Amino acid sequence: MKIVKVASTFLDSPRTNAGHNHNVYESSLDRKPMITPPISASANLDCGEQYLLVPNKGDISVLSLEHGQHICRLSPLENDGQEDELTLQTAVIVKLKRGNASNQEIRGHDKNSEDAEMEIDTLDFEYVVLGGFSDGILREWCLSTIPFEKKTSLVTPRRTFKLGGTNGYVSHFTCPLGYRTDLLYALIAFKRGGSKTTMLVSFTLPKCDEFGNEIILDAKKYIVLSTKKNQLDQKGDGPKEVLTKALPFCLLSHTIETENGQNDCLVVAFHKKGFIVFHEGTSGVVSIPRTQTDSDICAAAISPNGEDIALGYENGKIDVLTSVLTQSVDYTRSSNEHANRHHPRDKLVSRTIHWHSLPIKVLTYLGMKGSSASPSLLSAGEEAVLVTWSIDRGLNRPVHTFPRLAKGCISHIATNCHPDAPLKTCMDIVVKSMDEKIQLIQTHNHSIRWKLQGLACSLNECVLPVQAKISGHNDESLPPAILLVDPKSKVPILTRMSGAPGFVHWFDPTSSQVIGELEVAPYNRISRKEVHHKSYPRPTITHIALSNLGNDIITIDTTLSENTGVGNMCTVDSFTSDGNDLSDQMSFATNIKFWAWSKDLEVNANESGKGMPYELIAAMPAPHGLTKGSIDALGLSPDGSRACTVSFAEGYFHIWAKSRASTLDKNVTPSSSTPSWKRLCKIGIPSGYSRSYVGDTSLNGSNLVAFSPDGSVLAIAFGRFITLWDHTNATMLNSLHAPESIRSISFVRSPLDMILVVGTTSVSLLPPFGNGYLGNSSWTYRLPEHDETFEETMKLSLVTPLTSRKELAVAITFMKKETSPFTKVVLVDLFTGEAKRKRDGTPVSWQINGSLQSLADISQIKSTWSLEDALLIALTNENEMFLLRDGDAKPNGEKLDNAPTTRGCFARVEYTATKALTSTAPILENPTVKRARMHEKLEMTDMVPNPMAGALLFDSSALGSESGSVPTSQLPALSGSFVRSFISRKMNKTS
């Protein structure tokens, strides 16, 4: 079985975070976007194209700088799955002398290229990308091959390296421009004495004369940075030991010119308490403390002149240290006996500028070395405002501010500072934000040339937002994202994303970009006012439902507000990270919105900046009341004509209807007239079931409402009970009993229109009217009970039916002490409940690191992004998206027709597939006696432990169905098309 990664987020940001999310200055990762020099397939650099390299968790995405289109991905492994998953720590662009093997590689690509007449690059140098991974291996990709890789989605490394005599992994790279083309400096992170330590080394990257695996490179060790004095090496036979108050978060370098005209190099390692300057020429080390004693450093930049350093602090201030690098060089060159030798910290000249109210996340200079023009300083942070400073003009206020660039904190800025860059693009910058948005901005007129939206599942704030305190819900975690597949565009739909509150995204896995969006709930992001505050409340899309053809969408969104006159009151968690509440009561407003595909809006859907062509045709605030109106479940009929919402707090469920009748016919294109929705009825939850509800379902992925494939029967789950309703006249048809509290229910067309029931530890397939009505093919599977003697625990994560294959995908998460959890996705036969087997007899399963947020069926999708053998698309808690492929499963028979379901087919059960029909039902007995006996039996079942836990249960008594083998004459009063279809067929048979 194969797993293919199709998307991931820019930063490591798991969904269940407490406290700080991913402050850039606290992160040990160095994944900054990089703009390449002009890369050409020929020797003419004027015809070259520049690319944008975006490092991700496990690979590097290559985008065109001209238009932002996805070109390829630089992957560390040929198998792009999760086997031996590697984490990318840092990456850098290096200029190398061209070797003999480089020309052979280009010629090999040129033979396979469609453009055989393309002139091969004959320059004597080449640019490569070097990536440092968590396994300590350095991997190299040649940028000259990118023009030939436009038809390839995956590029594997050309060479791999290992730094000799070192342990750990490379956390930061820097390559000084203009010093030596093949020299790199790196920080190696390793553990010594149980704590993290960092060592500064340098090494030379050889030219590519031959291909080899894991070439050992000689690393020259300079200094070791440690935070604990008792761990310093006192022997003195190794690199110099330096005691620091924190480990570096940034490594920069610069080339300076000496008095004799030669070049020299300075390497600066920044940490939150100061920075350390290393001088290559003298091997001297200068440690300089921070200039703001009451705040930590969180961003840094070196000016193009190689003399000044800009430091950004948590309090929003920026200090520019004038000529600090020149003073550091003079200090290292002078001897200890020199009379005028002064430490740079004693004669610092700094200038403070202040605009930001929150921590500075990124600082960079816009300018080129040797240019006569004065460079500009760019700063950005949580305010999502790009601020431009002109330091040489002596102004204490910004010369320009570019507000509201993103709906999240700006984390990185990449400048196009290459000498060979075209004149029209040399002042362009790329801005990356925590909401996974990338934008190319032209600084001469401050206009956005293009923007891309990535997988916005990670939190777009540096701290968790204020959330309502809900019973049974962990307020220190974020709700999982909802993943569906759009039947219209055939691409995944994502909503309830932490990085895009209030939005629905249509995501293209081929380019790892959002191709369409729908703003359901307006989100006017306002950054927090103080550092100790949490981020402000934001809207949440709790539920979404689509019709079979994708023409209709219903959404439920909630919003916290200080306006207590709207919505019901609720208690919120602390506004401040130190626990001092600014407010403990807010209004919790709920809205239901109905959307329809619009032919008029479809014309402009492909234009830049336009959303998906869905029109809001109806909306209603607080549909279930102001005081107790939270919505716990939402269901939409397959044809999009009926909907149901359930509120356990109110004690009612509502039936909604769309007035336009043309949507009932799947073969008729919806008319241009605007449809309308109205509430047909409000039905009280029966008293016997109103108290069966346990916990909260609005944010845990539960689905407690389902319509039958023909839309005539409605199923609603209450605790351990399932009720079947004829929604046309508000009549309850039957009730079922599941083995445990229900998390999700759904109808499956095959086999025999059964109900799939998912509990906390069990999966069941139940007949809607008892085994005597539809046969005896029901089954239940329960996970074994947790035994404290075993370290491993199992949790039923997600269950997704693969209707076209008559299979079921069951995701089980395994957790062990002191190890990371992993999830196994197993395919189960819907008829028997047994695991599917490969040709060699082993179960069909996939293993994914971590746990899953969502799992969707794509076995029926025929699109360019979904591979031919892809069955499922999974979204993990680490915000990575994978395709689960089935390359070695036994044939599963003929697939079901993917045509729209016609009304009434749910009631038409094939005789050949039914094991026991009503004609073979037992003799009728008194309904009162029957129900009393079933109730006693149910109580006995609850009292006695189930000896078959962890095994498949095929007996109706184990299922605990209230109906059991009961004929139709003992069921409640029936009506509707579901029943009429069955009775008419039965009468024809008996006559």
mmCIF file of N, CA and C in Angstrom, residues 298-344:
data_model
loop_
_atom_site.group_PDB
_atom_site.id
_atom_site.type_symbol
_atom_site.label_atom_id
_atom_site.label_comp_id
_atom_site.label_asym_id
_atom_site.label_seq_id
_atom_site.Cartn_x
_atom_site.Cartn_y
_atom_site.Cartn_z
ATOM 1 N N CYS A 298 13.786 39.102 18.957
ATOM 2 C CA CYS A 298 13.013 38.109 18.207
ATOM 3 C C CYS A 298 13.200 38.241 16.694
ATOM 4 N N ALA A 299 13.989 39.174 16.212
ATOM 5 C CA ALA A 299 14.267 39.314 14.783
ATOM 6 C C ALA A 299 15.575 40.076 14.626
ATOM 7 N N ALA A 300 16.288 39.854 13.511
ATOM 8 C CA ALA A 300 17.574 40.504 13.290
ATOM 9 C C ALA A 300 17.860 40.588 11.802
ATOM 10 N N ALA A 301 18.685 41.574 11.418
ATOM 11 C CA ALA A 301 19.095 41.750 10.019
ATOM 12 C C ALA A 301 20.418 42.492 9.987
ATOM 13 N N ILE A 302 21.220 42.210 8.951
ATOM 14 C CA ILE A 302 22.498 42.885 8.713
ATOM 15 C C ILE A 302 22.330 43.784 7.499
ATOM 16 N N SER A 303 22.787 45.031 7.613
ATOM 17 C CA SER A 303 22.641 45.991 6.522
ATOM 18 C C SER A 303 23.554 45.616 5.364
ATOM 19 N N PRO A 304 23.212 46.053 4.140
ATOM 20 C CA PRO A 304 24.062 45.731 2.982
ATOM 21 C C PRO A 304 25.481 46.299 3.084
ATOM 22 N N ASN A 305 25.691 47.354 3.867
ATOM 23 C CA ASN A 305 27.043 47.903 3.992
ATOM 24 C C ASN A 305 27.940 47.064 4.882
ATOM 25 N N GLY A 306 27.377 46.066 5.564
ATOM 26 C CA GLY A 306 28.181 45.179 6.387
ATOM 27 C C GLY A 306 28.655 45.789 7.675
ATOM 28 N N GLU A 307 28.054 46.888 8.111
ATOM 29 C CA GLU A 307 28.479 47.560 9.332
ATOM 30 C C GLU A 307 27.401 47.571 10.407
ATOM 31 N N ASP A 308 26.145 47.764 10.017
ATOM 32 C CA ASP A 308 25.059 47.950 10.975
ATOM 33 C C ASP A 308 24.272 46.658 11.166
ATOM 34 N N ILE A 309 23.643 46.573 12.317
ATOM 35 C CA ILE A 309 22.751 45.458 12.655
ATOM 36 C C ILE A 309 21.458 46.040 13.196
ATOM 37 N N ALA A 310 20.328 45.500 12.727
ATOM 38 C CA ALA A 310 19.008 45.881 13.225
ATOM 39 C C ALA A 310 18.454 44.744 14.060
ATOM 40 N N LEU A 311 17.970 45.073 15.258
ATOM 41 C CA LEU A 311 17.414 44.091 16.183
ATOM 42 C C LEU A 311 15.957 44.426 16.457
ATOM 43 N N GLY A 312 15.078 43.441 16.322
ATOM 44 C CA GLY A 312 13.667 43.598 16.645
ATOM 45 C C GLY A 312 13.348 42.922 17.962
ATOM 46 N N TYR A 313 12.552 43.580 18.800
ATOM 47 C CA TYR A 313 12.278 43.107 20.153
ATOM 48 C C TYR A 313 10.806 42.755 20.325
ATOM 49 N N GLU A 314 10.553 42.033 21.425
ATOM 50 C CA GLU A 314 9.193 41.619 21.732
ATOM 51 C C GLU A 314 8.279 42.794 22.054
ATOM 52 N N ASN A 315 8.842 43.870 22.540
ATOM 53 C CA ASN A 315 8.019 45.026 22.861
ATOM 54 C C ASN A 315 7.693 45.881 21.644
ATOM 55 N N GLY A 316 8.074 45.446 20.462
ATOM 56 C CA GLY A 316 7.758 46.152 19.230
ATOM 57 C C GLY A 316 8.790 47.187 18.814
ATOM 58 N N LYS A 317 9.845 47.376 19.584
ATOM 59 C CA LYS A 317 10.858 48.364 19.248
ATOM 60 C C LYS A 317 11.947 47.758 18.371
ATOM 61 N N ILE A 318 12.584 48.626 17.587
ATOM 62 C CA ILE A 318 13.684 48.227 16.708
ATOM 63 C C ILE A 318 14.887 49.090 17.065
ATOM 64 N N ASP A 319 16.008 48.438 17.345
ATOM 65 C CA ASP A 319 17.263 49.140 17.606
ATOM 66 C C ASP A 319 18.215 48.895 16.450
ATOM 67 N N VAL A 320 18.739 49.967 15.878
ATOM 68 C CA VAL A 320 19.729 49.895 14.811
ATOM 69 C C VAL A 320 21.084 50.220 15.422
ATOM 70 N N LEU A 321 21.987 49.249 15.446
ATOM 71 C CA LEU A 321 23.324 49.410 16.022
ATOM 72 C C LEU A 321 24.272 49.844 14.916
ATOM 73 N N THR A 322 24.764 51.059 15.008
ATOM 74 C CA THR A 322 25.596 51.659 13.959
ATOM 75 C C THR A 322 27.034 51.176 14.092
ATOM 76 N N SER A 323 27.592 50.681 12.984
ATOM 77 C CA SER A 323 29.011 50.279 12.872
ATOM 78 C C SER A 323 29.412 49.253 13.922
ATOM 79 N N VAL A 324 28.471 48.425 14.387
ATOM 80 C CA VAL A 324 28.818 47.448 15.412
ATOM 81 C C VAL A 324 29.690 46.329 14.845
ATOM 82 N N LEU A 325 29.500 45.980 13.586
ATOM 83 C CA LEU A 325 30.330 44.931 12.994
ATOM 84 C C LEU A 325 31.747 45.443 12.738
ATOM 85 N N THR A 326 31.881 46.686 12.316
ATOM 86 C CA THR A 326 33.219 47.254 12.124
ATOM 87 C C THR A 326 33.972 47.303 13.444
ATOM 88 N N GLN A 327 33.302 47.678 14.505
ATOM 89 C CA GLN A 327 33.938 47.713 15.812
ATOM 90 C C GLN A 327 34.325 46.313 16.281
ATOM 91 N N SER A 328 33.493 45.322 15.954
ATOM 92 C CA SER A 328 33.808 43.946 16.349
ATOM 93 C C SER A 328 35.050 43.443 15.625
ATOM 94 N N VAL A 329 35.194 43.787 14.339
ATOM 95 C CA VAL A 329 36.375 43.366 13.590
ATOM 96 C C VAL A 329 37.626 44.028 14.166
ATOM 97 N N ASP A 330 37.537 45.311 14.455
ATOM 98 C CA ASP A 330 38.684 46.011 15.043
ATOM 99 C C ASP A 330 39.054 45.416 16.394
ATOM 100 N N TYR A 331 38.070 45.016 17.150
ATOM 101 C CA TYR A 331 38.334 44.448 18.470
ATOM 102 C C TYR A 331 39.058 43.103 18.351
ATOM 103 N N THR A 332 38.653 42.265 17.398
ATOM 104 C CA THR A 332 39.307 40.964 17.251
ATOM 105 C C THR A 332 40.701 41.076 16.668
ATOM 106 N N ARG A 333 40.957 42.113 15.877
ATOM 107 C CA ARG A 333 42.277 42.273 15.273
ATOM 108 C C ARG A 333 43.299 42.861 16.241
ATOM 109 N N SER A 334 42.836 43.645 17.183
ATOM 110 C CA SER A 334 43.757 44.267 18.129
ATOM 111 C C SER A 334 44.141 43.274 19.216
ATOM 112 N N SER A 335 45.343 43.436 19.748
ATOM 113 C CA SER A 335 45.837 42.537 20.783
ATOM 114 C C SER A 335 45.331 42.988 22.143
ATOM 115 N N ASN A 336 45.492 42.110 23.114
ATOM 116 C CA ASN A 336 45.022 42.425 24.457
ATOM 117 C C ASN A 336 45.799 43.567 25.089
ATOM 118 N N GLU A 337 47.035 43.785 24.632
ATOM 119 C CA GLU A 337 47.851 44.828 25.225
ATOM 120 C C GLU A 337 47.608 46.187 24.591
ATOM 121 N N HIS A 338 46.761 46.237 23.575
ATOM 122 C CA HIS A 338 46.519 47.505 22.894
ATOM 123 C C HIS A 338 45.803 48.474 23.830
ATOM 124 N N ALA A 339 46.326 49.700 23.909
ATOM 125 C CA ALA A 339 45.793 50.665 24.876
ATOM 126 C C ALA A 339 44.390 51.118 24.520
ATOM 127 N N ASN A 340 44.082 51.240 23.235
ATOM 128 C CA ASN A 340 42.775 51.749 22.793
ATOM 129 C C ASN A 340 41.775 50.631 22.505
ATOM 130 N N ARG A 341 42.050 49.454 23.016
ATOM 131 C CA ARG A 341 41.164 48.313 22.763
ATOM 132 C C ARG A 341 39.945 48.393 23.682
ATOM 133 N N HIS A 342 38.773 48.597 23.069
ATOM 134 C CA HIS A 342 37.523 48.671 23.818
ATOM 135 C C HIS A 342 36.534 47.661 23.254
ATOM 136 N N HIS A 343 35.834 47.022 24.141
ATOM 137 C CA HIS A 343 34.824 46.060 23.710
ATOM 138 C C HIS A 343 33.685 46.811 23.024
ATOM 139 N N PRO A 344 33.135 46.258 21.924
ATOM 140 C CA PRO A 344 32.062 46.966 21.203
ATOM 141 C C PRO A 344 30.848 47.286 22.067
#
